[in-house]
Coordinates of C-alpha atoms in Angstrom, one line a residue:
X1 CA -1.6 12.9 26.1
X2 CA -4.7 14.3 28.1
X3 CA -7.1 11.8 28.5
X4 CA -10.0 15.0 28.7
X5 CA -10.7 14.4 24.8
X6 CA -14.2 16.4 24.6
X7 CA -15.4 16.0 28.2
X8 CA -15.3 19.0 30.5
X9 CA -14.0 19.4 33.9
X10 CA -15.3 21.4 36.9
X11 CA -12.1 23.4 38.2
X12 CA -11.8 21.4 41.6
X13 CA -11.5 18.2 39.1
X14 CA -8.4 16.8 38.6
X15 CA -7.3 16.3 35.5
X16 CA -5.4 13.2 35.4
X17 CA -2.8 12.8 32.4
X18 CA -2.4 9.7 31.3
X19 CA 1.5 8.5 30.0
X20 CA 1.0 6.4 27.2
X21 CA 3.3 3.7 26.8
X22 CA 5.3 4.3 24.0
X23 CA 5.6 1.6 21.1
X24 CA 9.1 1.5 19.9
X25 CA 8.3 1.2 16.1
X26 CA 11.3 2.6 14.1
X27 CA 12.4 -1.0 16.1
X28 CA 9.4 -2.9 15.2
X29 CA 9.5 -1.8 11.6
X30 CA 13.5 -2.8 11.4
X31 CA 12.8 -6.2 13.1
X32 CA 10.0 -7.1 10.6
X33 CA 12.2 -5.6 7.5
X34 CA 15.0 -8.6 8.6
X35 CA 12.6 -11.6 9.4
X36 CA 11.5 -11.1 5.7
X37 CA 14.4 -11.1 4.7
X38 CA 15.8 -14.0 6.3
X39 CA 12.9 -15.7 5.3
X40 CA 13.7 -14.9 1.7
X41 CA 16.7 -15.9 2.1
X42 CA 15.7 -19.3 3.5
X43 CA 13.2 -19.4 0.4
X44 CA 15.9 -19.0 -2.3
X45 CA 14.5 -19.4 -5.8
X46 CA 11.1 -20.8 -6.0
X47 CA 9.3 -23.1 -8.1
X48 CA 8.4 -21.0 -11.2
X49 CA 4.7 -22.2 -12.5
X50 CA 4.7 -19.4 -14.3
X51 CA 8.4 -19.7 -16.0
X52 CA 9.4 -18.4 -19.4
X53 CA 9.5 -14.3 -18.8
X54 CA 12.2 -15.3 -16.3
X55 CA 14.5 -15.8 -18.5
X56 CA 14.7 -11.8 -19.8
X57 CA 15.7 -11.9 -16.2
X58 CA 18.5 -14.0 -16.3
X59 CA 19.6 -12.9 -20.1
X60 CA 19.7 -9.4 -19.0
X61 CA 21.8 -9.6 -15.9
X62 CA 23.9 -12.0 -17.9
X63 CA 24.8 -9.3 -20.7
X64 CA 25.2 -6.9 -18.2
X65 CA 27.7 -8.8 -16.4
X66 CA 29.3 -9.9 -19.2
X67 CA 29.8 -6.2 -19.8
X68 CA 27.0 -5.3 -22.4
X69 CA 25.2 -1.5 -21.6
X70 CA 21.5 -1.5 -22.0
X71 CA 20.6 1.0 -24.5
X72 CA 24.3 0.8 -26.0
X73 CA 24.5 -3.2 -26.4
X74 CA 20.6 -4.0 -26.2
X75 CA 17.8 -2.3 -26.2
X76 CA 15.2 -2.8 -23.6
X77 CA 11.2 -1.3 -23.6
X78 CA 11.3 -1.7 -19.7
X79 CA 13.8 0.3 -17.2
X80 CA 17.2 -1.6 -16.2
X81 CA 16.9 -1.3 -12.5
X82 CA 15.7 -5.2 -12.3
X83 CA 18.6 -6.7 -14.3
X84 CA 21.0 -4.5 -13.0
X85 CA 19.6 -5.9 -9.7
X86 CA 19.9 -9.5 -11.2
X87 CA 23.6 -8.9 -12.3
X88 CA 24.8 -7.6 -8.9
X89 CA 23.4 -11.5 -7.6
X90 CA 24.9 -13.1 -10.4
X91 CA 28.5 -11.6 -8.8
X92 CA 27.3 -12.6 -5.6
X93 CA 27.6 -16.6 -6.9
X94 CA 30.8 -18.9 -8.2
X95 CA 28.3 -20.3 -10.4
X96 CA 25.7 -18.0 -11.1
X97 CA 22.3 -19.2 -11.1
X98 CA 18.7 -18.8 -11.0
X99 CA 19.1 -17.3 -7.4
X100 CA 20.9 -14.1 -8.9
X101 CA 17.1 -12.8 -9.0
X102 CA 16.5 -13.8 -5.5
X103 CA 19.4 -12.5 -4.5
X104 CA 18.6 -9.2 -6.3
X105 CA 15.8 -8.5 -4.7
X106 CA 17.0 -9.1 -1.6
X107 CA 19.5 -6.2 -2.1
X108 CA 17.1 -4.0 -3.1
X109 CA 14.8 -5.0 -0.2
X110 CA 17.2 -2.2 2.3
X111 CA 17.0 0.0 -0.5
X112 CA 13.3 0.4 -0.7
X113 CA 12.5 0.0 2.9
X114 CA 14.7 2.7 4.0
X115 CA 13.4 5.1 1.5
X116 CA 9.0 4.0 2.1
X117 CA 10.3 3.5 6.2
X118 CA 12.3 7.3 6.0
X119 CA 9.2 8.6 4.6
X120 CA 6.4 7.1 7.0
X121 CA 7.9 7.7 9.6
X122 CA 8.1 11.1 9.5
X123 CA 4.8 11.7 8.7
X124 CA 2.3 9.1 9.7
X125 CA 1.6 7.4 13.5
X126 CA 4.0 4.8 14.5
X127 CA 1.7 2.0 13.8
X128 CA 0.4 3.3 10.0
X129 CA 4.2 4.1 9.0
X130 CA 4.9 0.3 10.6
X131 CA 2.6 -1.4 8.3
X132 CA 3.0 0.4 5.3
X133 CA 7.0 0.2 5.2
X134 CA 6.3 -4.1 5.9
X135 CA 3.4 -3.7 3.6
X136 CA 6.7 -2.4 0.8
X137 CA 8.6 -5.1 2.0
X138 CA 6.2 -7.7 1.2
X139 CA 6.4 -6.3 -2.4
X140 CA 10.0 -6.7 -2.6
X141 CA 9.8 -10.3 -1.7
X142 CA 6.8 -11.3 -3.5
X143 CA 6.9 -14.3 -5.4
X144 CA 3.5 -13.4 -7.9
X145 CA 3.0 -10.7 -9.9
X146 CA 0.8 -8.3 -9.1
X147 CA -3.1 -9.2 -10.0
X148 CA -2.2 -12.8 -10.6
X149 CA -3.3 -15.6 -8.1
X150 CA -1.2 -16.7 -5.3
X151 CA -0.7 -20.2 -6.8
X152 CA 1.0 -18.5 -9.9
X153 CA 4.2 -18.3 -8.6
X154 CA 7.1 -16.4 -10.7
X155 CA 9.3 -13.7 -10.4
X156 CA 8.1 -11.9 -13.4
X157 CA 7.3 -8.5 -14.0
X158 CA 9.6 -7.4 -11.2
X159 CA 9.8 -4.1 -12.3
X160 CA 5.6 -3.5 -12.0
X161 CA 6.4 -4.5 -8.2
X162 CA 9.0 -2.4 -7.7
X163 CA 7.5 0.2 -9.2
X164 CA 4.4 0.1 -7.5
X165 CA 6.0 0.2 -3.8
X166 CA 8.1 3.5 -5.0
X167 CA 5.6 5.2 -6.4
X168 CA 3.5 4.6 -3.1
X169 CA 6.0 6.1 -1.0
X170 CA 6.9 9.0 -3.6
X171 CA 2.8 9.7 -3.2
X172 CA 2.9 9.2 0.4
X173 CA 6.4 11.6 0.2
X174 CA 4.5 14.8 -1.8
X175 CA 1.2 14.3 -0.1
X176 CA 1.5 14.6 3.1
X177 CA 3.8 17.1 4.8
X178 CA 6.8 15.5 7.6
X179 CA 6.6 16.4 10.9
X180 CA 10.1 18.5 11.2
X181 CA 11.7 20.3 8.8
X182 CA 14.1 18.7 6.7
X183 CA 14.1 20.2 2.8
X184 CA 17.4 18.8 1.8
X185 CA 16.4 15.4 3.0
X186 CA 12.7 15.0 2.8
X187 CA 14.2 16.1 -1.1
X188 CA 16.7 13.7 -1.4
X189 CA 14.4 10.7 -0.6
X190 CA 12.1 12.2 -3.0
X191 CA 14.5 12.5 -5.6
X192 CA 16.8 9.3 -4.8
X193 CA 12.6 7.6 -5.5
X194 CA 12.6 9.2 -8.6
X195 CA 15.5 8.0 -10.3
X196 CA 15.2 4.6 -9.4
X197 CA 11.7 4.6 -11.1
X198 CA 13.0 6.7 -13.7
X199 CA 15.5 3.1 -14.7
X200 CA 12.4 0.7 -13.4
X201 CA 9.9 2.0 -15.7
X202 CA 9.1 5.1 -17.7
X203 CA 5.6 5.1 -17.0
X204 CA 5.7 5.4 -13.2
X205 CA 8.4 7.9 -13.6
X206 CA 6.2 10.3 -15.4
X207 CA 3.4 9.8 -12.7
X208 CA 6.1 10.4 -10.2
X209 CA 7.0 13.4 -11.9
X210 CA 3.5 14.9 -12.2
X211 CA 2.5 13.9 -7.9
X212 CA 5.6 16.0 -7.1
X213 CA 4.0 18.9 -9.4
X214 CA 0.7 18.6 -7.9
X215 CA 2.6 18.6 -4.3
X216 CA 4.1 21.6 -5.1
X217 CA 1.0 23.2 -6.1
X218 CA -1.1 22.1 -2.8
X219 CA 1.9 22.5 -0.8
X220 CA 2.1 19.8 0.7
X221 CA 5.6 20.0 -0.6
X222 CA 7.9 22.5 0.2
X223 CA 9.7 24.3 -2.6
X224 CA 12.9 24.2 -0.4
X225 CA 13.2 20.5 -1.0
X226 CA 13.5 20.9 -5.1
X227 CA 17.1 20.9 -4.4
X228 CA 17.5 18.1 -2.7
X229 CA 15.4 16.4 -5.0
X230 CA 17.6 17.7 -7.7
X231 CA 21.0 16.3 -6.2
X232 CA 18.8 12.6 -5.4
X233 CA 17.8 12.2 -8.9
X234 CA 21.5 12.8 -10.3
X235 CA 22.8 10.7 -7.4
X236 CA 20.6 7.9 -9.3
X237 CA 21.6 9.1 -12.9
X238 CA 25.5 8.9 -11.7
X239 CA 25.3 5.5 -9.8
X240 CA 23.8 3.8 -13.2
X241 CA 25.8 6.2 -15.2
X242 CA 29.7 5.3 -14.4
X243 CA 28.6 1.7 -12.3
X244 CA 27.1 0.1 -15.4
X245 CA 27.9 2.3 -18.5
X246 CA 23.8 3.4 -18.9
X247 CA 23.4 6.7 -20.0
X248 CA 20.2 8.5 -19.6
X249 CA 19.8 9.3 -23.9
X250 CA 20.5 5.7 -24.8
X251 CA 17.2 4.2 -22.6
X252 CA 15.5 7.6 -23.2
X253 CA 15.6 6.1 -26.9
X254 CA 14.7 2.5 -26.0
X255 CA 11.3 3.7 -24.4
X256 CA 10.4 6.3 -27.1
X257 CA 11.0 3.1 -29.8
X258 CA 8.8 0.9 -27.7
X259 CA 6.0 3.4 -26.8
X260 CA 5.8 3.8 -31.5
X261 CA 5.5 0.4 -31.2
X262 CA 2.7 -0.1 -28.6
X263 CA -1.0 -0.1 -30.2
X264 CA -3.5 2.8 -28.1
X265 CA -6.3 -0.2 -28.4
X266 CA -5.2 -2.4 -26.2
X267 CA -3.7 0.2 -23.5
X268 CA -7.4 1.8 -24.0
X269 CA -8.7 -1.9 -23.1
X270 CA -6.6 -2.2 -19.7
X271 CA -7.5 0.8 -18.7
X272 CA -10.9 0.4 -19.0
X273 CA -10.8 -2.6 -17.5
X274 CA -8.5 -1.4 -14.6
X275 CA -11.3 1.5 -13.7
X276 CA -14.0 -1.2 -13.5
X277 CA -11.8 -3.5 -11.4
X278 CA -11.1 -0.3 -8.9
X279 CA -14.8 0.7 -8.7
X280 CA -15.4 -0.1 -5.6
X281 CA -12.4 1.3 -3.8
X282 CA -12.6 4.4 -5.7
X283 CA -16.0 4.7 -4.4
X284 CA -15.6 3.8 -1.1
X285 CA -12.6 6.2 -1.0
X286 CA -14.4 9.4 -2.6
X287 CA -17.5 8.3 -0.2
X288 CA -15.0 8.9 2.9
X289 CA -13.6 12.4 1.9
X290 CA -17.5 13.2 1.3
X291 CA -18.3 12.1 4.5
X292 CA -15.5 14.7 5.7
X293 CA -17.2 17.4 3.9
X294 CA -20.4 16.6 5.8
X295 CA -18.7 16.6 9.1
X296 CA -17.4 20.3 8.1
X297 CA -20.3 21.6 7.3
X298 CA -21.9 20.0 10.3
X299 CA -19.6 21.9 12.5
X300 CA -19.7 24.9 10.6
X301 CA -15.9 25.0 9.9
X302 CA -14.7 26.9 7.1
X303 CA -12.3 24.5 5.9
X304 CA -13.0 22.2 3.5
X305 CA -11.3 19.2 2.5
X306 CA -11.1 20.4 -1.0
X307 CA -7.3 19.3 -1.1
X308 CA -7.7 15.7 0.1
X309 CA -10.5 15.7 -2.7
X310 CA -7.8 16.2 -5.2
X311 CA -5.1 14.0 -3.9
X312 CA -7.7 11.4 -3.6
X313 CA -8.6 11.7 -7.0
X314 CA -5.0 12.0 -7.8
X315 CA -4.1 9.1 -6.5
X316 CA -6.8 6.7 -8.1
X317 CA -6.8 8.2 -11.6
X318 CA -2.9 7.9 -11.8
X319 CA -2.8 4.3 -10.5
X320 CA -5.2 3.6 -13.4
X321 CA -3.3 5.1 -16.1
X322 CA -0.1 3.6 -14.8
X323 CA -1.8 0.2 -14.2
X324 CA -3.0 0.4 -18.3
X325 CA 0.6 0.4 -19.7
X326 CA 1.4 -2.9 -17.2
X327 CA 0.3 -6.3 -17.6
X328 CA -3.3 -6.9 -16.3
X329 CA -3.1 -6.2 -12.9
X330 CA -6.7 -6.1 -11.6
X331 CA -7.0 -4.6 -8.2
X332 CA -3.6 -5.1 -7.1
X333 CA -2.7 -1.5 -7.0
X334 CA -0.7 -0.8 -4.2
X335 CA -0.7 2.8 -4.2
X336 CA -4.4 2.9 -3.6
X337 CA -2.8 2.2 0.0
X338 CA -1.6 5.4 -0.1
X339 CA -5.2 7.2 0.2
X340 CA -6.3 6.1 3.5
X341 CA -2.8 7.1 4.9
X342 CA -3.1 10.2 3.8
X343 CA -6.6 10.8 5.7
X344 CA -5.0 9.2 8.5
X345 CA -2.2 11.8 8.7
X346 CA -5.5 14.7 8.4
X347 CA -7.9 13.0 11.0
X348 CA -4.8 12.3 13.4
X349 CA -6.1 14.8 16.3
X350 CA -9.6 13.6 16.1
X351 CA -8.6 9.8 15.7
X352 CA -9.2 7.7 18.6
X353 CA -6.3 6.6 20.3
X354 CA -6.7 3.1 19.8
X355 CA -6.5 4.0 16.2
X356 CA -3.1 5.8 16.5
X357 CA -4.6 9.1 16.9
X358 CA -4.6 12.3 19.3
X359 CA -8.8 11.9 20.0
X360 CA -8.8 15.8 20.8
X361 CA -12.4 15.4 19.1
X362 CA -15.1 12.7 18.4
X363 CA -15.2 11.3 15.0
X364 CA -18.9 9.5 13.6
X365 CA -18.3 6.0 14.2
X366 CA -19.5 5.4 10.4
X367 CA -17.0 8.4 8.8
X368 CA -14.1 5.9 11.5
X369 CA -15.7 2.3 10.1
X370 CA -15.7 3.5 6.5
X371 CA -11.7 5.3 7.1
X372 CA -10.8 1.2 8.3
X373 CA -12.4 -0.5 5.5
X374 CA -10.8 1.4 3.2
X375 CA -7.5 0.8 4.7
X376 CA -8.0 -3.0 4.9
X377 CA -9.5 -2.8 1.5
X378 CA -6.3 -1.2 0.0
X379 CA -3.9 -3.6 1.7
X380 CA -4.9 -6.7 3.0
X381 CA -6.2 -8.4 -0.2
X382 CA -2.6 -7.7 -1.4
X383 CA -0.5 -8.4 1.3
X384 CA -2.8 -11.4 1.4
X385 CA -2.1 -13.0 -1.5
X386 CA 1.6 -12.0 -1.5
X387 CA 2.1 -14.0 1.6
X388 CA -0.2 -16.8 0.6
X389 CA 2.1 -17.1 -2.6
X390 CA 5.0 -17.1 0.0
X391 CA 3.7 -19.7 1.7
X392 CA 2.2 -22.0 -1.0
X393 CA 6.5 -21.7 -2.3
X394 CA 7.7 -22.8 0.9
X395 CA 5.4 -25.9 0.7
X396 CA 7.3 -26.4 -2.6
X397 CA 10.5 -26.1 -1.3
X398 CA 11.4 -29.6 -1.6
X399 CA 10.5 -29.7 -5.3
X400 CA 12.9 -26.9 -5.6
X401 CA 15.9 -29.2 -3.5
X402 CA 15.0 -32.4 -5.7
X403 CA 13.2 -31.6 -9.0
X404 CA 12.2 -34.7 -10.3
X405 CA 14.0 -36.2 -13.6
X406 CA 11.5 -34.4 -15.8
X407 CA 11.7 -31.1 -14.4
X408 CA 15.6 -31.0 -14.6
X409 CA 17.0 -28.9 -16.9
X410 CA 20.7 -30.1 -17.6
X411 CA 23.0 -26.6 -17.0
X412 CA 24.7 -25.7 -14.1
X413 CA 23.3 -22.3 -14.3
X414 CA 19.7 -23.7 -14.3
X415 CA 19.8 -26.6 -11.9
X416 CA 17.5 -24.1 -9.3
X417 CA 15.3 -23.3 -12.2
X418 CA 12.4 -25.8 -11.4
X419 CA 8.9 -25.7 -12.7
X420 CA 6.5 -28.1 -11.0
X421 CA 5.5 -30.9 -13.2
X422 CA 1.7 -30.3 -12.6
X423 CA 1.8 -27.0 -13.7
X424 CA -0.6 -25.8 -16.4
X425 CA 0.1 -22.1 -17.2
X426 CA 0.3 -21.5 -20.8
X427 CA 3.6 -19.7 -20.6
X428 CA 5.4 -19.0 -24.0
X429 CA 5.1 -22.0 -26.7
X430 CA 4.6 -24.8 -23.7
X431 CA 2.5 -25.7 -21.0
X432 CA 4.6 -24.5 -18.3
X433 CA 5.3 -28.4 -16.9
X434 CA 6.6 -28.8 -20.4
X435 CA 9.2 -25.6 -20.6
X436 CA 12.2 -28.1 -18.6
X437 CA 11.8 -30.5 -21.4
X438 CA 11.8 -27.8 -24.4
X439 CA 14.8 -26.4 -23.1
X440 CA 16.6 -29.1 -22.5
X441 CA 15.8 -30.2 -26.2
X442 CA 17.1 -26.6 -27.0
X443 CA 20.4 -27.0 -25.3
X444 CA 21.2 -30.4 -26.9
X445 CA 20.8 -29.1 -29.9
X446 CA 23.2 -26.3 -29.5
X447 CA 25.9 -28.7 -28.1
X448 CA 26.0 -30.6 -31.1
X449 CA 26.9 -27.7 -33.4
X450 CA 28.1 -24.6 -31.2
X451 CA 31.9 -24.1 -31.1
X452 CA 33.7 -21.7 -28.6
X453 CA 32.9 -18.1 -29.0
X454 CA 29.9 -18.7 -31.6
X455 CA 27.1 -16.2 -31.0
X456 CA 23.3 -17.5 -30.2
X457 CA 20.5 -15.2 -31.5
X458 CA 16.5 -17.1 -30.6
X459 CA 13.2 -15.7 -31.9
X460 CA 11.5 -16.1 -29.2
X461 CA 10.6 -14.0 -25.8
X462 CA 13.7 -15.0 -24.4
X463 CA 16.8 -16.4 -25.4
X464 CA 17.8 -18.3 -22.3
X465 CA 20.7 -20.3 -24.1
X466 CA 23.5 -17.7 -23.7
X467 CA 23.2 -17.9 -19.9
X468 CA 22.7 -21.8 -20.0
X469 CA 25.6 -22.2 -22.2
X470 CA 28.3 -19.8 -20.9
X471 CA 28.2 -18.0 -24.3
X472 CA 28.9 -14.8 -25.7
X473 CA 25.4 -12.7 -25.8
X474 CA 25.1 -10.9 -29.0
X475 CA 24.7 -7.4 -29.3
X476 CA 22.1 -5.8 -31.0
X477 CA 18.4 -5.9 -31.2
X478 CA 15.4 -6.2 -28.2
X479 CA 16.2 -7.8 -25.2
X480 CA 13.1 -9.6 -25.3
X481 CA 10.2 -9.7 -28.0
X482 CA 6.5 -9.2 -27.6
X483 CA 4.9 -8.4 -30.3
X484 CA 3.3 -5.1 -29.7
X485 CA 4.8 -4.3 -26.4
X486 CA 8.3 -3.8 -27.8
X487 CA 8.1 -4.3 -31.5
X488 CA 5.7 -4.3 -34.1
X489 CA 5.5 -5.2 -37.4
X490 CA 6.2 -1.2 -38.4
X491 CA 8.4 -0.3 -36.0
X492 CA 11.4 -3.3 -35.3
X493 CA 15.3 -2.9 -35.7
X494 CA 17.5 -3.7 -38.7
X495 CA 17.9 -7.6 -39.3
X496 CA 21.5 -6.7 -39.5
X497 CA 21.3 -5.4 -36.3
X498 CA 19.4 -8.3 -34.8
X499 CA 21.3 -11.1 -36.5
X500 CA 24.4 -9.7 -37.2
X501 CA 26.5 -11.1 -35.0
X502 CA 24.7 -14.5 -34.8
X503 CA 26.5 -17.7 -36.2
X504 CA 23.4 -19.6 -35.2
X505 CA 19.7 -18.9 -34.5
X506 CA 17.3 -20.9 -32.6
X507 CA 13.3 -20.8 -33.7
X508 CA 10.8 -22.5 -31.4
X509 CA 8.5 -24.8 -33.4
X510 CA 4.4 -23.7 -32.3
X511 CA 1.9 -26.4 -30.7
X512 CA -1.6 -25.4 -31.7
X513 CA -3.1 -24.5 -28.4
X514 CA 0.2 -24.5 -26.2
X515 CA 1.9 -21.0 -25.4
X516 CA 0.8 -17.7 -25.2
X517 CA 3.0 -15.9 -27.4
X518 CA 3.0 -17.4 -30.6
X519 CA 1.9 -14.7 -32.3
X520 CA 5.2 -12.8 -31.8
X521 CA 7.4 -15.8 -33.3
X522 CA 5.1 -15.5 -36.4
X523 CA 5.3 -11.9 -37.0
X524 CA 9.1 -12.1 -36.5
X525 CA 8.9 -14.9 -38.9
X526 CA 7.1 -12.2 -41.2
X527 CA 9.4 -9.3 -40.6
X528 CA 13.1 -11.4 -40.7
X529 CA 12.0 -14.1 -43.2
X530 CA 13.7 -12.8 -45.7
X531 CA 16.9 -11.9 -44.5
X532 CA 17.4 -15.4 -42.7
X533 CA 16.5 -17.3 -46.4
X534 CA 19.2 -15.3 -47.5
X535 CA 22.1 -15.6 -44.6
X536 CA 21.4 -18.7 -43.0
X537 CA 20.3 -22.2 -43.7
X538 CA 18.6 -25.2 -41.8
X539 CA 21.4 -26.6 -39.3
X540 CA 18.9 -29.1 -37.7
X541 CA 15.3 -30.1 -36.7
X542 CA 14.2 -31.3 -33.3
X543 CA 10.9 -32.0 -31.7
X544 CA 10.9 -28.4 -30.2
X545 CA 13.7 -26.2 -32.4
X546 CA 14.7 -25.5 -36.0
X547 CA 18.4 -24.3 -36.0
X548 CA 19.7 -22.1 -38.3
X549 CA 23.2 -21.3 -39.6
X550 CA 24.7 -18.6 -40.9
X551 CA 25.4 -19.4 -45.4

């Protein structure tokens, strides 16, 4: 690479070309890929202060390795790429366990990281495609969900992280166009990223759907690759198809039920609330590609940056939307990342070459300062709290090892499921320090009544007792409840459906100002009152439970 970059030389100068050293980082990216792994691995399950939606985790690998085919079985609001994921660890343990979800994500960790590292890599600098396949890594392993602190640790909402890192590198795929030509390929990781967020989560998937339009239309995508895109996808749709019985109508159905039952005011409120969160990036972001207009003009180039305008704005208005139909997730939008990296791969011969670029021409130091903030802004208060969260779990390790008394929860299957006794998160019904001791008041309960084969059905979020139990799961109904998220008093499935198959159901008993979710046992209360007055009849009362029988 000539080292000339806008100076001129007399013709007796000698031009001296510099070799620069080349970084080897395809092996850089692979050797930071395995370390998180490893560590990961070392991690195992950790201390959950944020507990109860962990087990719909457990509950749906559990009736998916027990057989049951979300959609056919169950019916599920969200995609069933995490508990299929959750499943495959449960097959990886004589006694499955809490670490099935570890263990899950650690075999999708190759999956994603060969996809976001395929990707990179053929379009961005060495360094850039480095950092943003560790950068999807990091999302794999995370311990938090996104927008919540690093202290709030859980595995939770798995399926917003997942989706997050593939929709980055499907962006990053359709935006910016590879290096060589490879259609079928470049197609095939496009479509192989679209079916798995087609079975994470519905919403992402339709984004996805709408950036590969839009890449078609700037051409930043080739039409050739359609076809490989084409046989990706139905690899996808085949692999969840005859592996695990799911058929694409049956979930198509789930998500349709769930989206009747999902109120526009509150999706209306997140987004509103997402857009005011991402401000600042946005406008840092759309004050860069303006800053590019200036420079054209100022060189009197005819070109104008019209189409990183529109990806730009792409980019930020479809993280928004996709960020209202998840849980509050603030700034912690990690295809944001995707924007800078896409300038990146624009400005690459005019970059310095400390900065991974060609420097065939000088860029304005204040056009470069604002490109690196927005790439650090994008990233690194992510990354940062997904490795302070890592690191905060490691200190809790030993908690983990050697709960104490309190925080034990007396089942095989949940002796790794820990929750630190100075925990305060108001997770469903309980303080979170408080969830070991409900639980354990749940399964005692059960043991007193349950006979081999019976069938447990719970009101609640969750019902972690068919896991914790080695029982049966019942077919029918939600896989988990929340009451406008995947039910509503209007639109909810048949109390034969739900109950059917139940010999016994479990109600949680509410604590004024303990638990989040109260307000879903209650309008279940309201909606299946009547039918359980009519089949079933008070078993026994505890501190925590009611148990029903069937008449």
């Amino acid at each position: 690479m000539s080292t000339e970059n806008d100076l001129h030389f007399a013709e007796s100068d000698v031009v001296v070309r510099e070799k620069r050293r080349r970084v080897p980082w395809p092996l850089l990216t692979v050797t930071a890929v395995v370390v998180l792994g490893l560590y990961s691995w070392w991690l195992g399950p950790v201390a959950l202060v944020a507990p109860w939606d962990n087990f719909i985790l457990l509950d749906g690998g559990y009736r998916i390795a027990q057989g049951q085919v979300p959609g056919t079985d169950f019916s599920n609001a969200i995609g069933p790429l995490v508990y299929v994921l959750a499943s495959l660890g449960m097959q990886m343990q004589a006694v499955p366990s809490f670490a099935a979800v570890a263990y899950g994500c650690l075999l999708f960790l190759p999956i994603a990281t060969v996809l976001a590292g395929y990707v990179a890599h053929r379009r961005l600098p060495g360094g850039y495609a480095t950092g943003f396949t560790v950068f999807m890594a990091l999302l794999v392993i995370s311990v938090r969900p996104p927008g919540y602190s690093p202290g709030t640790t859980t595995y939770a909402m798995l399926y917003n992280k997942f989706g997050w890192l593939l929709y980055s590198a499907l962006l990053l795929a359709v935006s910016v166009p590879p290096r060589t030509r490879r259609p079928l390929a470049d197609g095939a990781a496009i479509g192989l990223m679209l079916g798995l967020l087609a079975y994470d989560k519905a919403n992402f998937f339709l984004m996805g759907v709408l950036a590969v339009v839009l890449g078609l239309v700037l051409r930043t995508l080739a039409a050739r690759a359609l076809a490989g895109a084409a046989g990706g996808f139905a690899l996808v749709v085949v692999v969840f198809w005859l592996g695990f019985g799911i058929g694409p109508a049956g979930y198509a159905g789930d998500v349709a039920t769930a989206f009747a039952a999902q109120g526009a005011g509150k999706r209306l409120g997140l987004l509103l609330r997402s857009i005011a969160y991402n401000a600042p990036v946005g406008a840092l972001a759309l004050l860069v590609v303006a800053g590019l207009f200036w420079l054209a003009r100022r060189r009197g180039e005819p070109a104008r940056p019209w189409r990183l305008l529109v990806l730009t704005l792409f980019v930020l208005g479809s993280s928004v939307v996709i960020s209202a139909a998840d849980s509050p997730e603030k700034s912690d939008l990690a295809a944001l990342a995707v924007i800078p990296l896409v300038l990146v791969a624009a400005l690459k011969p005019e970059l310095p070459r400390w900065s991974g670029g060609d420097g065939r021409r000088r860029m304005p130091v204040p056009l470069l300062a604002g490109l690196v903030l927005l790439l650090v802004a994008t990233t690194a208060p992510i990354a940062g709290k997904d490795a302070l969260a890592l690191g905060i779990s490691a200190a809790r390790r030993e908690v983990v090892a050697a709960p104490p008394p309190s925080q034990r929860i007396a089942s095989p299957h949940l002796g790794d499921f820990v929750v630190p006794a100075d925990a305060t998160w108001q997770t469903a019904y309980r303080t979170a320090s408080a969830v070991p001791s409900m639980l354990d008041d749940g399964l005692a309960l059960l043991r007193r009544h349950i006979r081999p084969g019976d069938r447990v059905v719970s009101m609640s979020l969750a019902n972690p007792f068919a896991f914790a139990l080695d029982l049966t799961p019942a077919t029918g109904g939600p896989l988990w409840w929340d009451l406008g998220i995947s039910f509503d008093e209007r639109t909810h499935p048949a109390a034969e459906q739900v109950f059917g198959e139940a010999q016994w159901v479990m109600v949680p008993k509410l604590r004024p100002g303990q638990g989040c979710c109260q307000d879903t046992v209650e309008a279940m209360t309201r909606v299946y009152g009547g039918y359980l007055a009519d089949n079933f009849r008070l078993a026994e009362s505890t501190e925590d439970w009611t148990l029903l029988t069937r008449s």
